[in-house]
Amino acid sequence: MQKKYELYRGKVKTVYITDNPDLLIIEFRNIVSALDGNRFEYFDRKGMINNKLNYFVMSMLEKAGILTHIEALYSKNEILVKNLDMIPLECVIRNRAAGSLVKRFSLVEGEVLDPPIFEMFLKNDAKHDPLVNESHCETLNLVNVNHLSYIKSLSFKINHLLSRLFNNIGLILVDFKLEFGIFHGTVVLGDEFSPDSARLWDKITLNKMDKDIYRYGLSGLIAAYEDVANRLGVILD
Ligand code: TMP
C-alpha cells in the first residue's frame, strides 16, 4: 500500500490518502493537545505508544464482533484503515463522573454513574464541540436516525467489552469517546481508542493514567501511557 499525500492534519494525528481509495493511513504524532488545541506539547514515543495501543484495543473489539476501520499496522506510528465517511459526532460513555460532566452538574469526581451516561458532542472546533441530543441529530440532519440508534447501542456494547478488558488489568474505565463512520453503507467504528480519548484510573490508587495528567499539569504522561500498554500486553519497541 503506497502512502500518497496528506489529506488532513489534525491536532495530534495526520491522515494520508493511499493509492487505494478505500484505504487511508493515520499517523499518530508525538504531540499531546488540550484546551481545544490551545495548549500542546511534544512527547517522545507518544505516537508509537498510542498507535500500538489503539491497534490492540480495536483488534480486540474486532474479535468480539464490532466492525472497526482498522486494517493493519503500517509503521510504528501509523495505521492502515478503511476510508470512512465520518459522522460528525463524538459519542461519549461515562461510567464515573469526571471532566465536563462534573462541572455541568456539580458532581463529585469518581461518583459511579449507574446506568452509564451516553452523550454526543457535535464535532465542530469553531463552536467548541457543543453537546447535542437525538432531537438535534434528527432535525439538523447530523446522522440518519437508524444509524443513530445503532451507534448508541454499539457504544454501550463497546463499553461493556472495554470495561471488562480494563478491569482485568486493574484499571477503571471512567469515560471515553468514540467516533463512527459509514463504509459502503455500514456503520463502522473509526478514529481511535487511546488514553488521549479515554479516562483510565488505577483501581487501587485511583491514579490517573490518561490525558488528564497533561490537562492538570502533572508529570509522568508517557510513563502512564506505557504502563497502560504494558498491562494490556501491547508490544512496544
Ligand atoms: P469530557 O469530560 O471533557 O466531556 O470528556 C469525556 C471523555 O471523552 C474523556 O475521556 C475525553 C473524551 N473526549 C475526547 O477525547 N475528545 C473530545 O472532544 C471530547 C468532548 C471528549
Coordinates of N, CA and C and ligand atoms in Angstrom, one line a residue:
M1 N 0.8 -1.2 0.0 CA 0.0 0.0 0.0 C 0.9 1.3 0.0
Q2 N 0.7 2.1 -1.0 CA 1.5 3.3 -1.1 C 0.8 4.5 -0.4
K3 N 1.6 5.2 0.4 CA 1.1 6.5 1.0 C 1.3 7.5 0.0
K4 N 0.2 8.3 -0.3 CA 0.4 9.3 -1.4 C 0.6 10.7 -0.9
Y5 N -0.5 11.3 -0.3 CA -0.3 12.7 0.2 C -1.2 13.0 1.4
E6 N -0.9 14.0 2.1 CA -1.6 14.4 3.3 C -3.1 14.9 2.9
L7 N -4.0 14.3 3.6 CA -5.5 14.6 3.3 C -5.9 15.7 4.4
Y8 N -5.5 15.4 5.6 CA -6.0 16.2 6.7 C -5.0 16.2 7.9
R9 N -4.6 17.3 8.4 CA -3.7 17.4 9.6 C -4.5 17.8 10.8
G10 N -4.8 16.9 11.7 CA -5.5 17.2 13.0 C -4.5 17.7 14.0
K11 N -5.0 17.8 15.3 CA -4.1 18.4 16.3 C -3.0 17.4 16.7
V12 N -3.3 16.1 16.7 CA -2.3 15.1 17.1 C -2.1 14.0 16.0
K13 N -3.0 13.9 15.1 CA -2.9 12.8 14.1 C -3.0 13.5 12.6
T14 N -2.4 12.8 11.7 CA -2.4 13.2 10.3 C -3.0 12.1 9.5
V15 N -3.8 12.4 8.5 CA -4.5 11.4 7.7 C -3.9 11.5 6.3
Y16 N -3.5 10.4 5.7 CA -2.9 10.3 4.4 C -3.8 9.5 3.4
I17 N -3.9 10.0 2.2 CA -4.5 9.3 1.1 C -3.6 8.1 0.7
T18 N -4.1 7.0 0.2 CA -3.2 6.0 -0.3 C -3.6 5.7 -1.8
D19 N -2.9 4.8 -2.4 CA -3.3 4.5 -3.8 C -4.6 3.7 -3.9
N20 N -5.2 3.3 -2.8 CA -6.5 2.6 -2.8 C -7.5 3.6 -2.2
P21 N -8.5 4.0 -3.0 CA -9.5 5.0 -2.5 C -10.3 4.5 -1.2
D22 N -10.3 3.2 -1.0 CA -11.0 2.7 0.2 C -10.1 2.7 1.4
L23 N -8.9 3.0 1.3 CA -7.9 2.9 2.5 C -7.2 4.2 2.7
L24 N -7.0 4.5 4.0 CA -6.2 5.7 4.4 C -5.1 5.3 5.4
I25 N -4.2 6.1 5.6 CA -3.2 5.9 6.6 C -3.3 7.0 7.7
I26 N -3.3 6.6 8.9 CA -3.4 7.6 10.0 C -2.0 7.5 10.7
E27 N -1.4 8.7 10.9 CA -0.2 8.8 11.6 C -0.5 9.4 13.0
F28 N 0.0 8.8 14.0 CA -0.1 9.3 15.4 C 1.2 10.1 15.7
R29 N 1.1 11.4 15.8 CA 2.3 12.2 16.0 C 2.6 12.3 17.5
N30 N 3.9 12.8 17.8 CA 4.4 12.8 19.2 C 3.9 14.1 19.9
I31 N 2.6 14.4 19.8 CA 2.1 15.6 20.3 C 0.9 15.3 21.3
V32 N 0.8 16.1 22.3 CA -0.4 16.0 23.1 C -1.0 17.4 23.1
S33 N -2.4 17.4 23.0 CA -3.0 18.8 23.0 C -4.2 18.8 23.9
A34 N -4.5 19.9 24.4 CA -5.6 20.1 25.3 C -6.2 21.5 25.1
L35 N -7.3 21.8 25.8 CA -8.0 23.1 25.7 C -8.3 23.5 24.3
D36 N -9.0 22.6 23.6 CA -9.4 22.9 22.2 C -8.2 23.2 21.3
G37 N -7.0 22.6 21.6 CA -5.8 22.7 20.8 C -5.1 24.0 21.2
N38 N -5.5 24.7 22.2 CA -4.8 25.9 22.6 C -3.5 25.7 23.4
R39 N -3.4 24.4 23.9 CA -2.2 24.0 24.6 C -1.7 22.7 24.0
F40 N -0.4 22.7 23.6 CA 0.1 21.4 23.1 C 1.6 21.3 23.4
E41 N 2.0 20.1 23.4 CA 3.4 19.8 23.7 C 3.9 18.5 23.1
Y42 N 5.2 18.5 22.8 CA 5.9 17.3 22.2 C 6.2 16.3 23.3
F43 N 5.9 15.0 23.0 CA 6.3 14.0 23.9 C 6.9 12.8 23.1
D44 N 8.2 12.6 23.3 CA 8.8 11.5 22.6 C 8.1 10.2 22.8
R45 N 7.9 9.3 21.8 CA 7.4 8.0 21.9 C 5.8 8.0 21.9
K46 N 5.2 9.1 22.1 CA 3.7 9.1 22.3 C 3.0 8.5 21.1
G47 N 3.4 8.9 19.9 CA 2.7 8.5 18.7 C 2.8 7.0 18.6
M48 N 4.0 6.4 18.8 CA 4.1 5.0 18.7 C 3.3 4.2 19.8
I49 N 3.3 4.7 21.0 CA 2.5 4.1 22.1 C 1.0 4.1 21.7
N50 N 0.5 5.3 21.4 CA -0.9 5.4 21.1 C -1.3 4.6 19.9
N51 N -0.5 4.5 18.9 CA -0.8 3.8 17.7 C -0.9 2.3 18.0
K52 N 0.1 1.8 18.7 CA 0.1 0.3 19.1 C -1.0 0.0 20.1
L53 N -1.3 0.9 21.0 CA -2.3 0.7 22.0 C -3.7 0.7 21.3
N54 N -3.9 1.6 20.4 CA -5.2 1.7 19.7 C -5.4 0.5 18.8
Y55 N -4.3 0.0 18.1 CA -4.4 -1.1 17.3 C -4.8 -2.4 18.1
F56 N -4.2 -2.5 19.3 CA -4.5 -3.6 20.2 C -6.0 -3.6 20.6
V57 N -6.5 -2.4 21.0 CA -7.8 -2.3 21.5 C -8.8 -2.6 20.4
M58 N -8.6 -1.9 19.3 CA -9.5 -2.1 18.1 C -9.5 -3.5 17.6
S59 N -8.4 -4.2 17.7 CA -8.3 -5.6 17.2 C -9.1 -6.5 18.2
M60 N -9.1 -6.2 19.5 CA -9.8 -6.9 20.5 C -11.3 -6.7 20.2
L61 N -11.7 -5.5 19.8 CA -13.1 -5.2 19.5 C -13.6 -6.0 18.3
E62 N -12.7 -6.0 17.3 CA -13.0 -6.7 16.0 C -13.3 -8.2 16.3
K63 N -12.4 -8.8 17.2 CA -12.5 -10.2 17.5 C -13.9 -10.4 18.3
A64 N -14.3 -9.4 19.0 CA -15.6 -9.5 19.7 C -16.8 -9.2 18.8
G65 N -16.6 -8.9 17.5 CA -17.7 -8.7 16.6 C -18.0 -7.3 16.3
I66 N -17.2 -6.3 16.8 CA -17.5 -4.9 16.4 C -16.7 -4.6 15.1
L67 N -17.4 -4.0 14.2 CA -16.7 -3.6 13.0 C -15.9 -2.3 13.2
T68 N -14.6 -2.4 12.9 CA -13.8 -1.2 13.1 C -13.1 -0.9 11.8
H69 N -12.5 0.3 11.7 CA -11.8 0.7 10.5 C -10.4 0.1 10.3
I70 N -9.9 -0.5 11.4 CA -8.5 -1.0 11.3 C -8.3 -2.1 10.3
E71 N -7.2 -2.0 9.5 CA -6.8 -3.0 8.6 C -5.5 -3.6 9.0
A72 N -4.5 -2.8 9.3 CA -3.1 -3.3 9.7 C -2.3 -2.2 10.2
L73 N -1.3 -2.6 11.0 CA -0.3 -1.6 11.4 C 0.5 -1.3 10.2
Y74 N 0.8 0.0 9.9 CA 1.6 0.3 8.7 C 3.0 0.6 9.1
S75 N 3.2 1.3 10.2 CA 4.6 1.5 10.7 C 4.4 1.7 12.2
K76 N 5.5 2.0 12.9 CA 5.4 2.0 14.4 C 4.4 3.1 14.8
N77 N 4.3 4.2 14.0 CA 3.3 5.3 14.5 C 2.3 5.5 13.4
E78 N 2.0 4.5 12.5 CA 1.0 4.7 11.5 C 0.1 3.4 11.4
I79 N -1.1 3.6 11.0 CA -2.0 2.5 10.9 C -2.8 2.6 9.6
L80 N -3.0 1.5 8.9 CA -3.8 1.5 7.7 C -5.3 1.2 8.1
V81 N -6.2 2.1 7.6 CA -7.6 2.0 8.0 C -8.5 2.1 6.8
K82 N -9.7 1.7 7.0 CA -10.8 1.9 5.9 C -11.1 3.4 5.9
N83 N -11.4 3.9 4.7 CA -11.7 5.3 4.4 C -13.2 5.4 4.7
L84 N -13.6 5.9 5.9 CA -15.0 6.0 6.3 C -15.5 7.4 5.9
D85 N -16.8 7.4 5.7 CA -17.5 8.7 5.6 C -17.9 9.1 7.1
M86 N -17.1 9.9 7.7 CA -17.3 10.1 9.2 C -18.6 10.9 9.5
I87 N -19.2 10.4 10.6 CA -20.4 11.0 11.2 C -19.8 12.1 12.1
P88 N -20.3 13.3 12.0 CA -19.7 14.4 12.8 C -20.1 14.5 14.3
L89 N -20.0 13.3 14.9 CA -20.3 13.3 16.4 C -19.2 12.6 17.2
E90 N -19.0 13.1 18.4 CA -18.2 12.5 19.4 C -19.1 11.8 20.4
C91 N -19.1 10.5 20.4 CA -20.0 9.8 21.3 C -19.2 9.5 22.6
V92 N -19.8 9.9 23.7 CA -19.1 9.7 25.0 C -19.9 8.8 25.9
I93 N -19.2 7.8 26.5 CA -19.8 7.0 27.5 C -19.1 7.3 28.8
R94 N -19.9 7.5 29.9 CA -19.4 7.8 31.2 C -19.8 6.8 32.2
N95 N -18.8 6.1 32.8 CA -19.1 5.1 33.9 C -19.0 5.8 35.3
R96 N -18.2 6.8 35.3 CA -18.0 7.6 36.6 C -17.9 9.1 36.2
A97 N -18.3 9.9 37.2 CA -18.3 11.3 36.9 C -16.9 11.9 36.9
A98 N -16.6 12.6 35.8 CA -15.3 13.3 35.6 C -15.4 14.4 34.6
G99 N -14.4 15.2 34.5 CA -14.3 16.2 33.4 C -15.5 17.1 33.3
S100 N -16.0 17.3 32.1 CA -17.1 18.3 31.8 C -18.4 17.9 32.5
L101 N -18.6 16.6 32.8 CA -19.9 16.3 33.5 C -19.9 16.8 34.9
V102 N -18.7 16.7 35.6 CA -18.6 17.2 37.0 C -18.9 18.7 37.0
K103 N -18.4 19.4 36.0 CA -18.6 20.9 36.0 C -20.1 21.2 35.7
R104 N -20.7 20.4 34.8 CA -22.0 20.7 34.3 C -23.1 20.5 35.5
F105 N -22.8 19.4 36.2 CA -23.8 19.0 37.3 C -23.3 19.1 38.7
S106 N -22.1 19.7 38.9 CA -21.5 19.8 40.2 C -21.5 18.5 40.9
L107 N -21.0 17.5 40.2 CA -20.9 16.1 40.8 C -19.5 16.0 41.5
V108 N -19.4 14.9 42.3 CA -18.1 14.6 42.9 C -17.4 13.7 41.9
E109 N -16.1 14.1 41.6 CA -15.3 13.3 40.7 C -15.2 11.8 41.2
G110 N -15.5 10.9 40.3 CA -15.4 9.5 40.7 C -16.7 8.8 41.0
E111 N -17.7 9.6 41.2 CA -19.1 9.1 41.6 C -19.5 8.1 40.5
V112 N -20.0 6.9 40.9 CA -20.4 5.9 39.9 C -21.7 6.3 39.2
L113 N -21.7 6.2 37.9 CA -22.9 6.5 37.2 C -23.6 5.3 36.7
D114 N -24.7 5.0 37.3 CA -25.4 3.7 37.1 C -26.9 4.0 36.7
P115 N -27.3 3.7 35.5 CA -26.6 3.2 34.4 C -25.6 4.3 33.8
P116 N -24.6 3.8 33.0 CA -23.7 4.7 32.4 C -24.4 5.8 31.6
I117 N -23.8 6.9 31.4 CA -24.4 8.0 30.6 C -23.8 8.0 29.2
F118 N -24.7 8.2 28.2 CA -24.3 8.3 26.8 C -24.5 9.8 26.4
E119 N -23.5 10.4 25.9 CA -23.6 11.8 25.4 C -23.1 11.9 24.0
M120 N -23.5 12.9 23.3 CA -23.0 13.2 22.0 C -22.6 14.7 21.9
F121 N -21.4 14.9 21.3 CA -21.0 16.3 21.0 C -20.8 16.4 19.5
L122 N -21.2 17.6 19.0 CA -21.0 17.9 17.6 C -19.6 18.2 17.3
K123 N -19.0 17.5 16.3 CA -17.6 17.8 16.0 C -17.5 19.1 15.3
N124 N -17.2 20.2 16.0 CA -17.0 21.5 15.4 C -16.1 22.4 16.3
D125 N -14.9 22.4 15.9 CA -13.9 23.1 16.7 C -14.3 24.6 16.9
A126 N -14.8 25.2 15.8 CA -15.1 26.7 15.9 C -16.2 26.9 16.9
K127 N -17.1 25.9 17.1 CA -18.2 26.0 18.0 C -17.9 25.3 19.3
H128 N -16.7 24.9 19.5 CA -16.2 24.2 20.7 C -17.0 22.9 21.0
D129 N -17.3 22.1 20.0 CA -18.0 20.8 20.2 C -19.2 20.8 21.1
P130 N -20.3 21.5 20.7 CA -21.4 21.6 21.6 C -22.1 20.2 21.9
L131 N -22.7 20.1 23.1 CA -23.4 18.9 23.4 C -24.7 18.9 22.6
V132 N -25.0 17.7 22.0 CA -26.3 17.6 21.2 C -27.0 16.4 21.6
N133 N -28.4 16.4 21.4 CA -29.2 15.2 21.7 C -29.7 14.6 20.5
E134 N -30.6 13.6 20.6 CA -31.1 12.8 19.5 C -32.0 13.7 18.6
S135 N -32.7 14.6 19.3 CA -33.6 15.5 18.5 C -32.8 16.5 17.6
H136 N -31.6 17.0 18.2 CA -30.8 17.9 17.3 C -30.3 17.1 16.1
C137 N -29.9 15.8 16.4 CA -29.3 15.0 15.3 C -30.3 14.8 14.2
E138 N -31.6 14.5 14.6 CA -32.6 14.3 13.6 C -33.0 15.5 12.8
T139 N -33.3 16.6 13.6 CA -33.7 17.8 12.9 C -32.6 18.5 12.1
L140 N -31.4 18.5 12.6 CA -30.3 19.2 11.9 C -29.6 18.2 10.9
N141 N -30.2 17.0 10.8 CA -29.7 16.0 9.9 C -28.3 15.7 10.0
L142 N -27.9 15.5 11.3 CA -26.4 15.2 11.6 C -26.1 13.8 11.3
V143 N -27.1 12.9 11.5 CA -26.9 11.5 11.3 C -28.3 10.8 11.1
N144 N -28.3 9.9 10.2 CA -29.5 9.1 9.9 C -30.1 8.5 11.2
V145 N -31.4 8.6 11.5 CA -31.9 8.1 12.8 C -31.7 6.6 13.1
N146 N -31.7 5.8 12.0 CA -31.5 4.4 12.2 C -30.0 4.2 12.6
H147 N -29.2 4.9 12.0 CA -27.7 4.8 12.3 C -27.5 5.3 13.7
L148 N -28.2 6.3 14.1 CA -28.0 6.9 15.5 C -28.4 5.9 16.6
S149 N -29.5 5.2 16.4 CA -29.9 4.2 17.5 C -28.9 3.1 17.5
Y150 N -28.4 2.7 16.3 CA -27.4 1.6 16.2 C -26.1 2.1 16.9
I151 N -25.7 3.3 16.6 CA -24.4 3.8 17.2 C -24.5 3.9 18.8
K152 N -25.7 4.2 19.3 CA -25.9 4.3 20.7 C -25.7 2.8 21.3
S153 N -26.4 1.9 20.7 CA -26.3 0.5 21.2 C -24.9 -0.1 21.1
L154 N -24.2 0.3 20.0 CA -22.8 -0.2 19.8 C -21.9 0.4 20.9
S155 N -22.2 1.7 21.2 CA -21.3 2.4 22.2 C -21.5 1.7 23.5
F156 N -22.7 1.3 23.9 CA -22.9 0.5 25.2 C -22.2 -0.8 25.1
K157 N -22.3 -1.5 24.0 CA -21.7 -2.8 23.8 C -20.1 -2.7 24.0
I158 N -19.6 -1.6 23.3 CA -18.1 -1.4 23.4 C -17.8 -1.1 24.9
N159 N -18.6 -0.3 25.5 CA -18.3 0.0 27.0 C -18.3 -1.3 27.8
H160 N -19.2 -2.2 27.5 CA -19.2 -3.5 28.2 C -17.9 -4.2 28.0
L161 N -17.5 -4.3 26.7 CA -16.3 -5.1 26.4 C -15.0 -4.4 27.0
L162 N -14.9 -3.1 26.9 CA -13.7 -2.4 27.3 C -13.7 -2.3 28.8
S163 N -14.8 -2.1 29.5 CA -14.8 -2.0 31.0 C -14.2 -3.3 31.5
R164 N -14.6 -4.4 30.9 CA -14.1 -5.7 31.4 C -12.6 -5.9 31.1
L165 N -12.3 -5.5 29.9 CA -10.8 -5.6 29.5 C -10.0 -4.8 30.5
F166 N -10.3 -3.6 30.8 CA -9.5 -2.7 31.7 C -9.6 -3.2 33.1
N167 N -10.8 -3.6 33.5 CA -11.0 -4.1 34.9 C -10.0 -5.3 35.1
N168 N -9.9 -6.1 34.1 CA -9.0 -7.3 34.3 C -7.5 -6.9 34.4
I169 N -7.1 -5.7 34.1 CA -5.7 -5.3 34.2 C -5.6 -4.2 35.3
G170 N -6.6 -4.2 36.2 CA -6.5 -3.3 37.3 C -6.8 -1.8 37.0
L171 N -7.6 -1.5 36.0 CA -7.9 -0.2 35.6 C -9.4 0.1 35.6
I172 N -9.8 1.3 36.0 CA -11.2 1.7 35.9 C -11.4 2.5 34.6
L173 N -12.3 2.0 33.7 CA -12.6 2.8 32.5 C -13.7 3.9 33.0
V174 N -13.2 5.1 33.2 CA -14.0 6.1 33.8 C -15.0 6.7 32.7
D175 N -14.4 7.1 31.5 CA -15.2 7.5 30.4 C -14.3 7.4 29.1
F176 N -15.0 7.6 28.0 CA -14.2 7.5 26.7 C -15.1 8.1 25.6
K177 N -14.4 8.4 24.5 CA -15.1 9.0 23.3 C -14.9 8.1 22.1
L178 N -15.9 7.9 21.4 CA -15.9 7.1 20.2 C -16.4 7.9 19.0
E179 N -15.8 7.6 17.8 CA -16.4 8.3 16.6 C -16.6 7.1 15.6
F180 N -17.7 7.3 14.9 CA -18.2 6.3 13.9 C -18.2 6.9 12.5
G181 N -18.2 6.0 11.5 CA -18.4 6.5 10.1 C -19.1 5.4 9.3
I182 N -19.4 5.7 8.1 CA -20.1 4.8 7.2 C -19.1 4.3 6.2
F183 N -19.1 3.0 6.0 CA -18.2 2.4 5.0 C -19.1 1.5 4.1
H184 N -19.3 1.9 2.8 CA -20.2 1.2 1.9 C -21.5 0.8 2.6
G185 N -22.1 1.8 3.3 CA -23.5 1.7 3.8 C -23.5 1.1 5.2
T186 N -22.4 0.7 5.8 CA -22.4 0.1 7.1 C -21.7 1.0 8.2
V187 N -22.3 1.0 9.4 CA -21.7 1.8 10.5 C -20.4 1.1 11.0
V188 N -19.3 1.8 11.0 CA -18.0 1.2 11.5 C -17.4 2.2 12.5
L189 N -16.8 1.6 13.5 CA -16.0 2.4 14.5 C -14.8 2.9 13.9
G190 N -14.6 4.3 14.0 CA -13.4 4.9 13.4 C -12.5 5.5 14.4
D191 N -11.7 6.5 14.0 CA -10.8 7.3 14.9 C -9.9 6.4 15.7
E192 N -10.0 6.6 17.0 CA -9.0 5.9 17.9 C -9.6 5.6 19.3
F193 N -9.0 4.6 19.9 CA -9.2 4.5 21.4 C -7.8 4.5 22.0
S194 N -7.6 5.5 22.8 CA -6.3 5.6 23.5 C -6.4 6.4 24.8
P195 N -5.4 6.5 25.6 CA -5.5 7.4 26.8 C -5.7 8.9 26.5
D196 N -5.6 9.2 25.2 CA -5.9 10.6 24.9 C -7.4 10.8 24.8
S197 N -8.2 9.8 24.5 CA -9.6 9.9 24.3 C -10.4 9.1 25.3
A198 N -9.8 8.7 26.4 CA -10.5 8.0 27.5 C -9.9 8.4 28.8
R199 N -10.6 8.2 29.9 CA -10.0 8.3 31.2 C -9.9 7.0 31.8
L200 N -8.7 6.7 32.3 CA -8.4 5.4 32.9 C -7.7 5.6 34.3
W201 N -8.3 5.0 35.3 CA -7.7 5.2 36.7 C -7.3 3.9 37.2
D202 N -6.1 3.9 38.0 CA -5.7 2.7 38.6 C -6.8 2.3 39.7
K203 N -7.1 1.0 39.7 CA -8.2 0.6 40.6 C -7.9 0.8 42.1
I204 N -6.6 0.6 42.4 CA -6.2 0.7 43.8 C -5.9 2.1 44.2
T205 N -5.0 2.7 43.5 CA -4.6 4.1 43.9 C -5.5 5.2 43.4
L206 N -6.3 4.9 42.4 CA -7.1 5.9 41.7 C -6.3 6.9 40.9
N207 N -5.0 6.6 40.7 CA -4.1 7.5 39.9 C -4.6 7.6 38.5
K208 N -4.5 8.8 37.9 CA -4.9 9.0 36.5 C -3.9 8.5 35.6
M209 N -4.3 7.7 34.6 CA -3.3 7.1 33.6 C -3.7 7.6 32.2
D210 N -4.1 8.8 32.0 CA -4.6 9.3 30.8 C -4.2 10.8 30.6
K211 N -4.9 11.4 29.6 CA -4.5 12.8 29.2 C -4.8 13.8 30.3
D212 N -5.6 13.4 31.3 CA -5.8 14.3 32.4 C -4.5 14.7 33.1
I213 N -3.5 13.8 33.0 CA -2.2 14.1 33.6 C -1.6 15.4 32.9
Y214 N -1.8 15.5 31.6 CA -1.4 16.7 30.9 C -2.4 17.9 31.2
R215 N -3.7 17.6 31.1 CA -4.7 18.7 31.4 C -4.4 19.3 32.7
Y216 N -4.1 18.5 33.8 CA -3.9 19.1 35.1 C -2.4 19.5 35.4
G217 N -1.6 19.4 34.4 CA -0.2 19.9 34.5 C 0.6 19.0 35.4
L218 N 0.3 17.7 35.5 CA 1.0 16.7 36.3 C 2.2 16.1 35.4
S219 N 3.1 15.4 36.1 CA 4.1 14.8 35.3 C 3.9 13.3 35.1
G220 N 4.6 12.7 34.2 CA 4.6 11.2 34.1 C 3.6 10.7 33.0
L221 N 3.3 11.6 32.0 CA 2.3 11.2 31.0 C 2.7 9.9 30.2
I222 N 4.0 10.0 29.7 CA 4.4 8.8 28.9 C 4.5 7.6 29.7
A223 N 5.0 7.7 30.9 CA 5.2 6.5 31.8 C 3.8 5.9 32.1
A224 N 2.7 6.7 32.2 CA 1.4 6.2 32.5 C 0.8 5.5 31.2
Y225 N 1.0 6.1 30.0 CA 0.6 5.5 28.8 C 1.2 4.2 28.6
E226 N 2.6 4.2 28.9 CA 3.3 2.9 28.7 C 2.9 1.9 29.7
D227 N 2.5 2.3 30.9 CA 2.0 1.4 31.9 C 0.7 0.7 31.4
V228 N -0.2 1.5 30.8 CA -1.5 1.0 30.3 C -1.2 0.0 29.2
A229 N -0.3 0.4 28.3 CA 0.1 -0.5 27.2 C 0.7 -1.8 27.7
N230 N 1.6 -1.7 28.7 CA 2.3 -2.9 29.2 C 1.3 -3.8 29.9
R231 N 0.3 -3.2 30.7 CA -0.6 -4.1 31.3 C -1.5 -4.8 30.3
L232 N -1.8 -4.2 29.2 CA -2.6 -4.8 28.2 C -1.8 -5.9 27.4
G233 N -0.5 -5.8 27.5 CA 0.3 -6.8 26.8 C 0.7 -6.3 25.4
V234 N 0.6 -5.0 25.2 CA 1.0 -4.4 23.9 C 2.5 -4.5 23.8
I235 N 3.0 -4.9 22.6 CA 4.5 -4.9 22.5 C 4.9 -3.6 21.9
L236 N 5.7 -2.8 22.7 CA 6.2 -1.5 22.3 C 7.6 -1.8 21.7
D237 N 8.3 -0.8 21.4 CA 9.7 -1.0 20.8 C 10.7 -1.3 21.9
Ligands
TMP1 P1 -15.2 15.5 28.8 O1 -15.3 15.1 30.3 O2 -14.1 16.5 28.5 O3 -16.5 15.8 28.2 O4 -14.7 14.2 28.1 C1 -15.2 12.9 28.2 C2 -14.4 11.9 27.6 O5 -14.4 11.9 26.2 C3 -12.9 11.9 28.1 O6 -12.4 10.6 28.2 C4 -12.2 12.6 26.9 C5 -13.1 12.2 25.7 N1 -13.2 13.3 24.7 C6 -12.3 13.4 23.7 O7 -11.4 12.6 23.6 N2 -12.5 14.4 22.8 C7 -13.5 15.3 22.9 O8 -13.6 16.2 22.0 C8 -14.4 15.2 23.9 C9 -15.6 16.1 24.1 C10 -14.2 14.2 24.9

